[in-house]
C-alpha cells in the first residue's frame, strides 16, 4: 500500500495531506480572483449590487448553506468512522454527504432556472428595471461566475466522494489507512468554506 | 494527519455552532446595519471558517507545517484583495485624482 | 559526503526500456525531465522564429515586411511562447524534475503520476498554441490587455487563452510536487541548511507557481467569457474596469518573472561554487534571499501599471516595494562575487555562462530600478527601454542560467561529455550576439522608440540594424550547442559520475543514473559545498 517513492506509510500520509493543503492554497487564489472582482465592483456599485441581491432567494440560499454545513458534518463523521474502523458507518456517512451535495446542486439548479425565467441571466435576454440595470447585470454576472465555479467544484467533490464510497464499501479503509478519505474531507470542507463566504456576500447585501 | 479521534459530540457541537452562526448572519442582515453590515457578515463567516478549519479539517491537531500553509493561503488572498483595492479606493483621493498623466 | 558506490551500472534510466510506451507512460522524474527538454526546445525554436521575423521586420523604418496586424501577431506569439512554453517550464520542468529527487536523496518526486500529468497538460496547452499559431495567431500582446482582447480583437483570443489556462495547470502540478517533495522526502541528515542552493531556488519558485498561477487563470477565463457573453466586466462602456484585468493579470505575471529567474539563480549558485572551487559565500543569505524574492515579488505588480490610470497613491506604494525587491537579488550578486574572490577559477562552459549571467543580470536588474522609479517610468514605459530591460534579465539572465545548468548537468543526464571548446565558443558567440541585439534597445527606448510598433522614425534605423545583426549572431550562438550536444550523445566520451569534481548528492550516482537513483539511500553528514577539503585536480 506504500508507493515506491516513499520510505514508509507515515511519509506517504504526510506527503498526501500536505499535497492537498497546497492544492487548497491554489484553490483559494483561484476563487480569490473572482472575490477580487466582486470586491472591486461592489465597492464601485453598492446600490446596484444591493438592489440586484434582493432578487436572490434568501431562504433557498440559507437552506443550501445549512445543507452544505450538514454535509461537512457527515463528511467529518465519515472520516471518524474510518478512524474507529466502522466500515458500514463510513459508507453511510459518505452516502449522506453525497446526497446532501446533490441536494445542494439541485437547489442551485432550481435557483438558476428561476433566474433564467425572470430574465436575470446576463446576456441577450437580461432585463432589469430601474436606474441600476447595468450594475445589476455586473452583480448577476459575478453571481453566476462565482456560484457556477463553486458548483463545478461541488460536482467534482461529489464524484470523488462517490469513488470513496465504493472504495469504502470494499473495505479499503481501516484505522491504519484512511488518508484518501481525510484528504477528500479536506477538499469537501474547503468547498463548504467557499460557500460560507458566498452566501452573505451574494445573498445578504441589502 | 491526525491520530486523535475527536468524539462525535465535538463534531455535532461544532455543527450546531455553525447553524447558530448561520442564523446569526441572517438575523444581522435583517437589522440593516448599513456599512457595518458587511463587516458583521464577514466576521461571522470568518468565525464559521475557523471552526470548520480547526475541527472538521483537523488543523487543531495538525503539524506546524499545515498551519503555515493554511496561513499562507489566507495571507496571499489578502495581498491580492488589499493591494488591488488600494488602487480602486485611492483613485479619487485629492489632489492627484487624475493619475500621473 | 556519502559512502555509496559509484560503479557504473549497465542499466540506467535511459536504456532500461527503449519502447515508446515506456516513455509515454513513464513516472520516472528523469524521463519526464527529458520529455520536457524536448518539448520546450521545440517551443524555443518556434519562439525564436517569431523573434527573427520581428527583427527582420524592424530592419526598415517603414515596416514593409509584414502588415501592422501581422506584426502585432508576431510579438504576441513570440512573447506567449517564450514565456509560457519555454521560460516558465524550462529549468523547473527539465533540470528541477531531473535533479530534485537526486539532490535530496529520494527515489522520485512525491507524486510521480502527477508529474507525468504535468507533462501531458503542458502538451495539451501547447497543442492549443500550435492551433492558434497556424490559424492566424493572436495580436493582443502577450498581456491580453482589455478591452482590446475581450471585445475588439478579431484574432483567436479564446483559443490562445485556453492554451495558456491549461498550461498553467502544468505549472501548478510541478510546483505542488516540488513543495511536498522537498518538505517530506529529504534523506536522513539532510536538513534544510544542508540543501543545495538550487533546491532552495526551486522551492521558492514552486511557491510562486502555486500561489500566482491560479489568479492569471481566472483573469484570462474572464476575458474568454467576456468575449462570448459581452457582459462588460472589463468594458468601460458597460461599467467595467479594464484595470481590474490588469491587476489580476499582473498579480501573477510579475511573480512569473521570478519563476523565470529564481531557478537560474539557483543554477548559478551551484556552478560558481564548483568552478571557483570554493564554498559559497553567505549560504544562509542566498537561501533566504530566494524566499524573500518569492514573497516580495507578489507585492510589486502595480509597477507595470504606473501609466495605466492606476491611482497614483497605489503607484507610490508599488514603486517603493519594487525598490525593496531588488535588494535580495543584489545580495545574491554580491555573494556570488564574493565566492569568486580568491577562488581557483576555471573557465569551463558552465562557468562562462554563469559569469555572463552575473554581468547581464546586473545590467537588467539595475535598469529595473530605473523602471521602478515612477517618474522615470512615465517616460520610458512602452518603449524599447523596457524591452531591453526584460530581455537582459530573461535572455542574458534566465536563458544563460539555463544554458549553464544544461551544460553543467548534461554529463549527468546523458553520461556523455561534450567538447568544451565548442561549448565555450557558443557561449562567447551568444554573449556577443546578445549584447549587440539588446544594448542598442536601451538607447532606442531612452530616445523614445515605442515598443509594439511595426514602424519607427527613420533616425532610429541604424540602431535597429545593429540589433537585428546581433539577433542573427545570437541565433547562431543558440544553434551551435544543438549540434555538439547531439553529437556528444553518439560520439562524446563517457563522462563518469563526477566529471566536474563537484559536491552534491547528484554527483555520487552513476551517469546516467539508474531508474531509482541510488543503490543505497544516502545519509548526509556533511555541510554543502565543502570544496576546500578536496584536492583540486582535474583529469
XYZ file of N, CA and C in Angstrom, chain C residues 364 367 383-393 434 438-443:
60
model
N 20.452 44.123 -16.301
C 18.996 44.043 -16.368
C 18.350 44.474 -15.070
N 18.623 48.290 -14.500
C 17.676 49.040 -15.321
C 16.250 48.837 -14.823
N 8.403 51.743 -24.145
C 9.461 51.968 -25.122
C 10.388 50.765 -25.123
N 11.381 50.822 -26.003
C 12.343 49.735 -26.082
C 13.234 49.626 -24.861
N 13.199 50.646 -24.006
C 13.968 50.543 -22.763
C 13.452 49.369 -21.936
N 12.138 49.261 -21.887
C 11.533 48.156 -21.148
C 11.874 46.828 -21.807
N 11.774 46.806 -23.136
C 12.076 45.580 -23.883
C 13.509 45.137 -23.595
N 14.445 46.098 -23.632
C 15.838 45.754 -23.358
C 16.002 45.261 -21.929
N 15.357 45.962 -20.992
C 15.452 45.562 -19.587
C 15.059 44.113 -19.397
N 13.871 43.738 -19.872
C 13.455 42.373 -19.557
C 14.188 41.329 -20.379
N 14.701 41.713 -21.562
C 15.497 40.721 -22.283
C 16.855 40.517 -21.645
N 17.406 41.572 -21.023
C 18.656 41.364 -20.299
C 18.453 40.355 -19.179
N 17.316 40.434 -18.525
C 17.066 39.501 -17.429
C 16.647 38.129 -17.948
N 24.068 38.596 -28.030
C 23.060 39.112 -27.122
C 23.235 40.613 -26.891
N 20.583 43.640 -27.818
C 19.749 44.325 -26.846
C 20.311 45.620 -26.278
N 21.629 45.820 -26.324
C 22.089 47.092 -25.770
C 21.578 48.281 -26.586
N 21.626 48.204 -27.923
C 21.054 49.325 -28.689
C 19.610 49.614 -28.307
N 18.893 48.622 -27.830
C 17.489 48.834 -27.499
C 17.314 49.715 -26.270
N 18.306 49.692 -25.355
C 18.241 50.640 -24.228
C 18.281 52.065 -24.771
N 19.196 52.263 -25.721
C 19.352 53.598 -26.285
C 18.097 54.001 -27.056
